[in-house]
XYZ file of C-alpha atoms in Angstrom:
544
model
C 36.160 -30.742 -16.785
C 34.478 -28.007 -18.814
C 33.685 -24.866 -16.774
C 30.030 -25.266 -17.507
C 30.047 -28.873 -16.267
C 31.788 -27.695 -13.076
C 29.152 -25.012 -12.519
C 26.336 -27.523 -13.128
C 27.995 -30.014 -10.650
C 28.471 -27.300 -8.053
C 24.785 -26.272 -8.261
C 23.619 -29.978 -7.968
C 25.808 -30.483 -4.946
C 24.773 -27.179 -3.346
C 21.061 -27.657 -3.861
C 21.132 -31.241 -2.587
C 23.193 -30.044 0.517
C 20.725 -27.251 0.987
C 17.704 -29.663 0.938
C 19.341 -32.067 3.331
C 20.561 -29.343 5.809
C 17.179 -27.495 5.479
C 15.227 -30.598 6.368
C 17.484 -31.330 9.361
C 17.197 -27.769 10.621
C 13.496 -27.812 10.285
C 13.299 -31.049 12.324
C 15.643 -29.640 15.055
C 13.934 -26.178 14.980
C 17.272 -24.506 14.023
C 17.729 -21.653 11.585
C 18.105 -22.884 7.985
C 20.827 -20.280 7.602
C 23.004 -21.905 10.177
C 22.316 -25.242 8.407
C 23.436 -23.766 5.046
C 26.657 -22.477 6.569
C 27.506 -25.829 8.157
C 26.642 -27.675 5.083
C 28.950 -25.446 3.080
C 31.804 -25.986 5.657
C 31.286 -29.765 5.257
C 31.317 -29.985 1.405
C 33.863 -27.059 1.082
C 37.583 -26.896 0.868
C 38.128 -27.325 4.610
C 36.486 -30.785 4.665
C 35.153 -32.975 1.958
C 36.314 -30.641 -0.858
C 33.511 -31.487 -3.044
C 32.809 -27.888 -4.252
C 35.128 -26.166 -6.686
C 35.005 -22.681 -4.962
C 37.430 -21.107 -7.412
C 34.708 -21.260 -10.045
C 33.759 -17.547 -10.823
C 30.309 -18.434 -12.188
C 29.345 -19.923 -8.871
C 30.451 -16.659 -7.184
C 28.207 -14.691 -9.326
C 25.250 -16.922 -8.527
C 26.067 -16.551 -4.802
C 26.150 -12.796 -5.211
C 22.613 -12.993 -6.734
C 21.457 -14.619 -3.558
C 22.618 -11.550 -1.599
C 20.847 -9.231 -4.013
C 17.597 -11.111 -3.496
C 17.937 -10.866 0.232
C 18.523 -7.063 0.005
C 15.548 -6.728 -2.451
C 13.212 -8.558 0.095
C 14.470 -6.312 2.855
C 13.523 -3.292 0.834
C 10.037 -4.629 0.115
C 9.451 -5.274 3.848
C 10.336 -1.776 4.941
C 7.047 -0.205 6.158
C 7.257 3.628 5.977
C 4.108 4.006 8.133
C 5.766 2.004 10.887
C 8.924 3.942 10.475
C 7.236 7.239 10.863
C 5.716 6.094 14.160
C 8.751 4.412 15.615
C 11.396 6.060 13.370
C 12.903 8.519 15.913
C 13.817 6.010 18.600
C 14.798 3.385 16.036
C 17.268 5.806 14.528
C 18.643 6.620 17.915
C 18.754 3.052 19.293
C 20.089 1.629 16.064
C 22.829 4.237 15.795
C 23.790 3.706 19.411
C 23.974 -0.056 18.951
C 26.144 0.173 15.796
C 28.620 2.606 17.441
C 28.698 0.886 20.795
C 29.819 -2.357 18.992
C 31.652 -1.282 15.838
C 33.910 1.332 17.529
C 35.442 -0.830 20.356
C 35.715 -3.879 18.050
C 37.407 -1.802 15.306
C 39.799 -0.370 17.902
C 40.623 -3.862 19.155
C 41.523 -5.002 15.614
C 43.672 -1.899 15.139
C 45.580 -2.823 18.357
C 46.063 -6.253 16.969
C 47.929 -4.773 13.999
C 45.244 -4.563 11.272
C 45.165 -1.371 9.069
C 42.250 0.909 9.886
C 40.398 0.060 6.663
C 40.161 -3.672 7.416
C 39.609 -3.039 11.159
C 36.696 -0.723 10.539
C 35.130 -3.232 8.090
C 35.436 -6.061 10.620
C 34.021 -3.856 13.302
C 30.926 -3.021 11.234
C 30.505 -6.733 10.376
C 30.525 -7.731 14.038
C 27.917 -5.049 14.791
C 25.388 -6.622 12.403
C 22.939 -9.242 13.804
C 20.613 -11.759 12.211
C 17.144 -10.213 11.595
C 15.606 -13.431 10.346
C 16.875 -15.587 13.258
C 15.893 -13.137 16.112
C 12.566 -12.143 14.704
C 11.603 -15.836 14.171
C 12.545 -16.717 17.711
C 10.697 -13.674 19.194
C 7.634 -14.557 17.073
C 7.658 -18.233 18.310
C 7.679 -16.849 21.924
C 4.909 -14.486 21.248
C 6.847 -11.408 22.260
C 7.717 -9.946 18.829
C 4.966 -7.401 19.096
C 5.613 -6.400 22.742
C 7.437 -3.119 23.642
C 10.783 -4.979 24.296
C 10.384 -7.123 21.153
C 9.492 -4.168 18.926
C 12.735 -2.426 20.110
C 14.870 -5.407 19.413
C 13.279 -5.759 15.916
C 13.676 -1.971 15.388
C 17.446 -2.196 15.989
C 17.686 -5.086 13.580
C 15.666 -3.148 10.993
C 18.099 -0.260 11.344
C 20.933 -2.702 10.726
C 19.326 -4.030 7.610
C 19.030 -0.468 6.218
C 22.568 0.411 7.300
C 24.016 -2.417 5.321
C 23.374 -0.385 2.102
C 25.531 2.655 3.035
C 28.057 0.308 4.560
C 28.337 -1.578 1.267
C 28.685 1.807 -0.496
C 31.515 2.714 1.802
C 33.544 -0.416 1.054
C 34.874 0.651 -2.412
C 35.528 4.180 -1.046
C 37.668 2.709 1.916
C 39.451 0.405 -0.435
C 40.432 3.126 -2.819
C 41.206 5.956 -0.500
C 44.665 6.441 -1.947
C 43.501 6.084 -5.667
C 40.357 8.286 -5.505
C 40.774 12.100 -5.819
C 38.564 14.452 -3.796
C 36.554 15.143 -7.026
C 35.822 11.418 -7.295
C 34.414 11.291 -3.879
C 32.271 14.409 -4.698
C 31.007 12.629 -7.886
C 30.133 9.479 -5.940
C 28.291 11.531 -3.374
C 26.211 13.375 -6.011
C 25.463 10.187 -7.791
C 24.339 8.612 -4.548
C 22.015 11.498 -3.803
C 20.587 11.480 -7.235
C 20.036 7.694 -7.122
C 18.239 8.010 -3.658
C 15.979 10.818 -4.852
C 14.731 8.770 -7.908
C 13.581 6.016 -5.580
C 10.508 7.894 -4.192
C 9.715 9.179 -7.617
C 9.768 5.751 -9.218
C 7.803 4.387 -6.288
C 5.068 6.929 -6.910
C 4.907 6.194 -10.534
C 4.893 2.487 -10.025
C 2.025 2.719 -7.492
C 0.148 5.156 -9.613
C 0.368 3.694 -12.992
C 2.009 0.265 -13.121
C 0.184 -1.452 -10.268
C -3.385 -0.501 -11.326
C -2.422 -2.082 -14.635
C -1.606 -5.388 -12.989
C -4.937 -5.051 -11.145
C -6.700 -4.890 -14.588
C -4.608 -7.653 -16.176
C -4.781 -10.050 -13.180
C -1.600 -11.791 -14.171
C 0.827 -13.148 -11.575
C 3.326 -13.923 -14.342
C 3.509 -10.331 -15.512
C 3.899 -9.049 -12.029
C 6.758 -11.448 -11.392
C 8.504 -10.407 -14.679
C 8.103 -6.867 -13.736
C 9.571 -7.381 -10.278
C 12.614 -9.265 -11.685
C 13.115 -6.644 -14.390
C 13.015 -3.910 -11.777
C 15.553 -5.711 -9.642
C 17.873 -6.350 -12.550
C 17.567 -2.794 -13.803
C 18.263 -1.336 -10.325
C 21.338 -3.468 -9.911
C 22.611 -2.616 -13.453
C 22.076 1.142 -13.034
C 23.834 1.202 -9.740
C 26.778 -0.760 -11.297
C 26.980 1.678 -14.262
C 27.056 4.620 -11.873
C 29.920 3.076 -9.816
C 27.682 2.099 -6.903
C 27.386 -1.391 -5.304
C 24.754 -3.538 -7.008
C 23.308 -4.119 -3.569
C 22.325 -0.484 -3.578
C 20.167 -1.020 -6.571
C 18.615 -4.229 -5.151
C 17.643 -2.492 -2.012
C 16.228 0.490 -4.018
C 14.251 -1.847 -6.214
C 12.656 -3.394 -3.139
C 11.753 0.056 -1.773
C 10.080 0.976 -5.049
C 7.813 -2.155 -4.821
C 7.224 -1.981 -1.055
C 4.332 -0.502 0.903
C 1.405 -1.397 -1.363
C -1.177 -4.161 -1.717
C 1.018 -6.119 -4.171
C 3.990 -6.241 -1.889
C 2.956 -9.572 -0.284
C 2.274 -11.022 -3.687
C 5.636 -9.921 -5.042
C 7.296 -11.417 -2.040
C 5.461 -14.704 -2.435
C 6.297 -14.868 -6.232
C 9.976 -14.155 -5.725
C 10.307 -16.563 -2.756
C 11.473 -19.497 -4.784
C 14.236 -17.393 -6.451
C 15.324 -15.791 -3.172
C 15.459 -19.150 -1.267
C 17.249 -20.914 -4.033
C 19.875 -18.239 -4.492
C 20.134 -17.735 -0.626
C 21.016 -21.373 -0.330
C 23.829 -20.872 -3.017
C 25.003 -17.807 -1.203
C 25.234 -19.233 2.336
C 26.464 -22.600 1.346
C 29.228 -20.918 -0.748
C 30.171 -18.810 2.219
C 30.373 -21.865 4.439
C 32.591 -23.648 1.955
C 35.264 -21.080 2.654
C 35.557 -22.203 6.219
C 38.956 -23.795 6.908
C 38.473 -26.264 9.678
C 42.136 -27.198 9.858
C 43.119 -23.651 10.465
C 40.429 -23.423 13.195
C 41.972 -26.372 15.073
C 45.321 -24.525 15.005
C 43.717 -21.408 16.695
C 41.661 -22.655 19.581
C 41.935 -19.195 21.276
C 39.328 -17.938 18.784
C 36.649 -20.266 20.391
C 37.835 -19.802 24.021
C 38.109 -15.993 23.854
C 36.277 -14.863 20.644
C 32.853 -16.314 21.481
C 32.434 -14.745 24.988
C 33.967 -11.538 23.922
C 31.620 -11.165 20.967
C 28.560 -12.061 23.112
C 29.595 -9.681 25.860
C 30.254 -6.638 23.646
C 27.138 -7.144 21.466
C 24.894 -7.747 24.537
C 26.166 -4.449 26.142
C 25.849 -2.590 22.929
C 22.242 -3.799 22.260
C 21.446 -3.288 25.939
C 22.604 0.270 25.834
C 20.520 0.955 22.677
C 17.385 -0.697 24.152
C 17.876 1.447 27.354
C 18.166 4.541 25.212
C 14.765 3.645 23.683
C 13.065 3.772 27.159
C 13.400 0.313 28.626
C 14.844 -0.443 32.018
C 18.425 -1.789 32.317
C 17.143 -5.200 33.362
C 14.915 -5.573 30.283
C 17.578 -3.953 28.055
C 20.347 -6.383 28.963
C 18.334 -9.550 28.814
C 16.894 -8.537 25.442
C 20.214 -7.408 24.275
C 21.496 -10.967 24.845
C 19.138 -12.060 21.955
C 20.961 -9.680 19.556
C 24.447 -10.860 20.408
C 24.979 -12.999 17.337
C 27.012 -12.137 14.184
C 24.296 -12.154 11.460
C 24.121 -13.257 7.826
C 24.393 -9.672 6.476
C 27.856 -9.471 7.876
C 29.066 -11.647 5.087
C 27.891 -9.209 2.493
C 30.414 -6.738 3.880
C 33.052 -9.389 4.397
C 32.675 -10.760 0.880
C 33.064 -7.331 -0.575
C 36.041 -6.716 1.694
C 37.624 -9.944 0.605
C 37.175 -9.098 -3.045
C 38.867 -5.706 -2.503
C 41.684 -7.185 -0.313
C 40.549 -5.343 2.776
C 39.956 -8.568 4.661
C 42.249 -11.637 4.574
C 40.901 -15.151 4.254
C 41.998 -15.969 7.743
C 39.981 -13.158 9.212
C 37.025 -14.207 7.057
C 37.374 -17.748 8.391
C 37.425 -16.530 11.948
C 34.325 -14.414 11.488
C 32.602 -17.335 9.876
C 33.238 -19.484 12.876
C 32.028 -16.829 15.209
C 28.843 -16.214 13.183
C 27.998 -19.918 13.028
C 28.609 -20.416 16.727
C 26.711 -17.410 17.933
C 23.798 -18.024 15.534
C 23.392 -21.564 16.897
C 23.355 -20.186 20.506
C 20.814 -17.379 19.660
C 17.522 -19.226 20.159
C 18.708 -20.567 23.582
C 19.805 -17.087 24.553
C 16.446 -15.467 23.652
C 14.491 -18.217 25.499
C 16.716 -17.758 28.582
C 16.344 -13.945 28.536
C 12.521 -14.182 28.176
C 12.386 -16.690 31.017
C 14.424 -14.424 33.297
C 12.138 -11.468 32.637
C 9.188 -13.595 33.524
C 5.907 -11.540 33.487
C 7.529 -8.193 32.979
C 5.089 -5.621 31.433
C 7.570 -4.936 28.695
C 6.811 -8.383 27.204
C 3.071 -7.787 27.068
C 2.074 -7.372 23.456
C 1.333 -3.872 22.479
C -0.609 -4.855 19.414
C -3.568 -6.486 21.001
C -6.912 -5.072 20.178
C -7.854 -2.596 22.882
C -11.098 -3.001 24.735
C -14.157 -1.136 23.428
C -14.804 1.754 25.798
C -17.429 4.403 25.571
C -16.035 7.874 24.927
C -19.188 10.014 24.230
C -22.638 9.601 22.840
C -22.652 9.182 19.149
C -23.857 12.436 17.654
C -22.614 12.461 13.976
C -21.386 9.344 12.235
C -19.974 9.066 8.773
C -20.181 5.662 6.966
C -17.553 5.284 4.165
C -18.316 2.416 1.751
C -22.010 1.600 1.264
C -22.391 -2.158 1.318
C -24.556 -4.678 3.170
C -22.389 -4.525 6.307
C -22.292 -0.648 6.286
C -26.083 -0.489 5.791
C -26.662 -2.735 8.825
C -24.347 -0.741 11.072
C -25.870 2.537 9.860
C -29.392 1.211 10.813
C -28.165 0.488 14.186
C -26.569 3.957 14.614
C -29.536 5.752 13.296
C -31.839 4.080 15.998
C -29.728 5.737 18.578
C -30.758 9.151 17.189
C -27.425 10.151 15.620
C -27.020 11.858 12.258
C -25.590 9.527 9.675
C -23.850 10.552 6.445
C -22.445 8.344 3.804
C -19.572 8.414 1.295
C -19.281 6.023 -1.602
C -17.450 6.071 -4.987
C -20.560 4.691 -6.898
C -23.532 6.874 -7.510
C -25.734 3.758 -7.804
C -25.209 3.127 -4.104
C -25.680 6.717 -2.859
C -28.726 7.583 -4.960
C -31.223 5.382 -3.017
C -29.796 6.867 0.317
C -30.416 10.399 -0.973
C -33.925 9.460 -2.007
C -34.484 8.116 1.560
C -33.392 11.357 3.076
C -29.930 10.656 3.976
C -26.962 12.904 3.261
C -24.717 10.986 0.977
C -21.588 12.134 -0.898
C -20.531 10.463 -4.199
C -16.783 10.590 -4.572
C -13.330 9.099 -3.838
C -12.859 9.079 0.026
C -9.114 8.997 -0.394
C -9.444 12.634 -1.599
C -9.452 15.322 1.097
C -12.120 17.349 -0.825
C -14.586 14.401 -0.583
C -14.057 14.068 3.106
C -14.523 17.802 3.592
C -17.852 17.658 1.659
C -19.057 15.085 4.166
C -17.977 17.269 7.025
C -15.692 14.677 8.450
C -14.203 17.156 10.929
C -17.586 17.381 12.763
C -18.096 13.622 13.146
C -17.299 11.828 16.371
C -17.593 8.329 14.786
C -16.383 7.159 11.419
C -16.744 3.640 9.890
C -14.409 2.805 7.008
C -15.830 -0.256 5.189
C -14.252 -0.090 1.669
C -13.302 -3.296 0.069
C -9.678 -2.191 -0.750
C -7.280 -2.360 2.084
C -4.828 0.145 0.489
C -7.640 2.551 0.107
C -8.703 2.034 3.694
C -5.178 2.879 4.993
C -5.196 6.133 2.928
C -8.746 7.056 4.002
C -8.039 6.499 7.720
C -4.753 8.403 7.497
C -6.582 11.448 5.940
C -9.443 11.244 8.518
C -7.018 11.289 11.441
C -5.278 14.253 10.007
C -8.513 16.124 9.688
C -10.165 15.010 12.938
C -7.984 14.031 15.889
C -10.801 13.318 18.396
C -13.224 11.085 16.438
C -13.384 7.424 16.918
C -12.415 5.448 13.755
C -13.674 1.968 13.127
C -12.272 0.167 10.184
C -12.748 -3.048 8.249
C -10.100 -4.795 6.231
C -9.875 -7.953 4.140
C -6.551 -9.339 5.271
C -5.262 -9.887 8.808
C -1.799 -8.542 7.973
C -3.217 -5.072 7.373
C -4.726 -4.633 10.843
C -1.639 -3.172 12.324
C -1.181 -0.710 9.455
C -4.661 0.655 9.973
C -3.818 1.008 13.767
C -0.639 2.720 12.881
C -2.344 5.405 10.691
C -4.947 6.151 13.251
C -7.737 3.609 13.403
C -9.049 2.893 16.961
C -10.681 -0.440 16.254
C -10.072 -2.856 13.335
C -11.740 -6.086 12.257
C -10.589 -8.264 9.351
C -12.530 -10.690 7.203
C -9.865 -13.488 7.457
C -10.109 -13.770 11.248
C -13.874 -13.459 11.337
C -14.166 -16.188 8.625
C -11.744 -18.519 10.526
C -13.776 -18.006 13.752
C -16.976 -18.890 12.072
C -15.491 -21.996 10.409
C -13.998 -23.139 13.694
C -17.323 -22.771 15.284
C -18.942 -24.842 12.534
C -16.309 -27.538 12.880
C -16.840 -27.683 16.647
C -20.578 -27.990 16.265
C -20.090 -30.828 13.684
C -17.608 -32.590 15.990
C -20.180 -32.553 18.755
C -22.890 -33.835 16.485
C -23.507 -37.629 16.562
C -24.004 -37.643 12.794
C -20.461 -36.403 12.104
């Protein structure tokens, strides 16, 4: 057959297998990633032999799936959350990686593998499945609890660690061919590449994203995101760095702004389609016949991996402040070999650091441990029972009186803010206003109020409104991104005041809490409650 026909046939088979396996996994409440790997094993060389895995074009498409995964991870990194939980995430994540990778690498060296391949396999075993664990914790309503946040934090550290690990693979593979000057060159290039990311992120947020707000075109935003992803991968490749480095960097550039969720939604079809190609192609490399000739892998490998990873994660969670009981039971949920491990293994297989037999064994361990993960997590949560570490830490705290309202500042003059200001004024407090539009502030000035016209995201505007003297601040601007910046600035200038904030989208509540808001309400939740109340009244009505 013509190579193009082989590629088209492979894609048809993969997409069909992905659809069938995905539907079955949804019905059985199993991770679709596990379904993709199993589907690939069934249609691959080890079973039905439907796929032509030697087709290099298919390999390139599979690699694109990995790049989209890394791009999405980059967009989901929240620098605000990292600043608040960063120190213990770095400590706990580093402890977990070392506690698993070091003994596993040493074990592979004892089995006769060279240190390059052993270290790569050890690092691969240390990585877990962020998607699988987070989804299971979220379903059990413990993802936002202290113990759940620590587990997710370790996984976030692993997701970020995959980039330097991918960067290290070509260096390990070419230790004999690279001169010291080449290592220095790669180090300098890497540092320069990293320093350009925050610069490009600032330029994008300052100039490009306002343009998309003006144009209101989803198509242009999608094209911009794909162009940025492709440019990042190409530049990284030209500089001698892994393309994964550029994909992650492109995600960081587009992350942390009001368009992040929209970019994620627009690229979702591409990411899911290429992810199916990636994982099914990986599963197609599984050699079932070789597995039957090596049953010790199942008898010894499974319990050994689960034990080492549980102890490693338990040690990391204990280092973050949890008790040993909580640490070990939550560590059990991070005991699987994750999907990101195959990014390392695929790179190692390409550079002859990992043999196909080792890859096959790791694939078996990954599929087995990922299938067991949801059960492990449910078991651990059940054993912990009503432990305080499982109580959500992101619930809205109860309203409590701190002190009498003396000076209040209202930011954003709208119907809601006017009603709140009227209520505050009745109590005898001094009320000041800030708004970007002079049309809104002029009537207030005429009525005798002190009102400042200006951008509240600017420190000078807040100083003019004497924000440092206020003991109550209401942030009621219509832009969630602006609200985050305003609350952050207020908290830096006034540590003692109570900050109330309003946002449009429920997903931004936690961001406002993280930057310093005491109480937050969102329009989505309030609208949903009102509609539910209307529906309940209609259902009680005889006329409905």
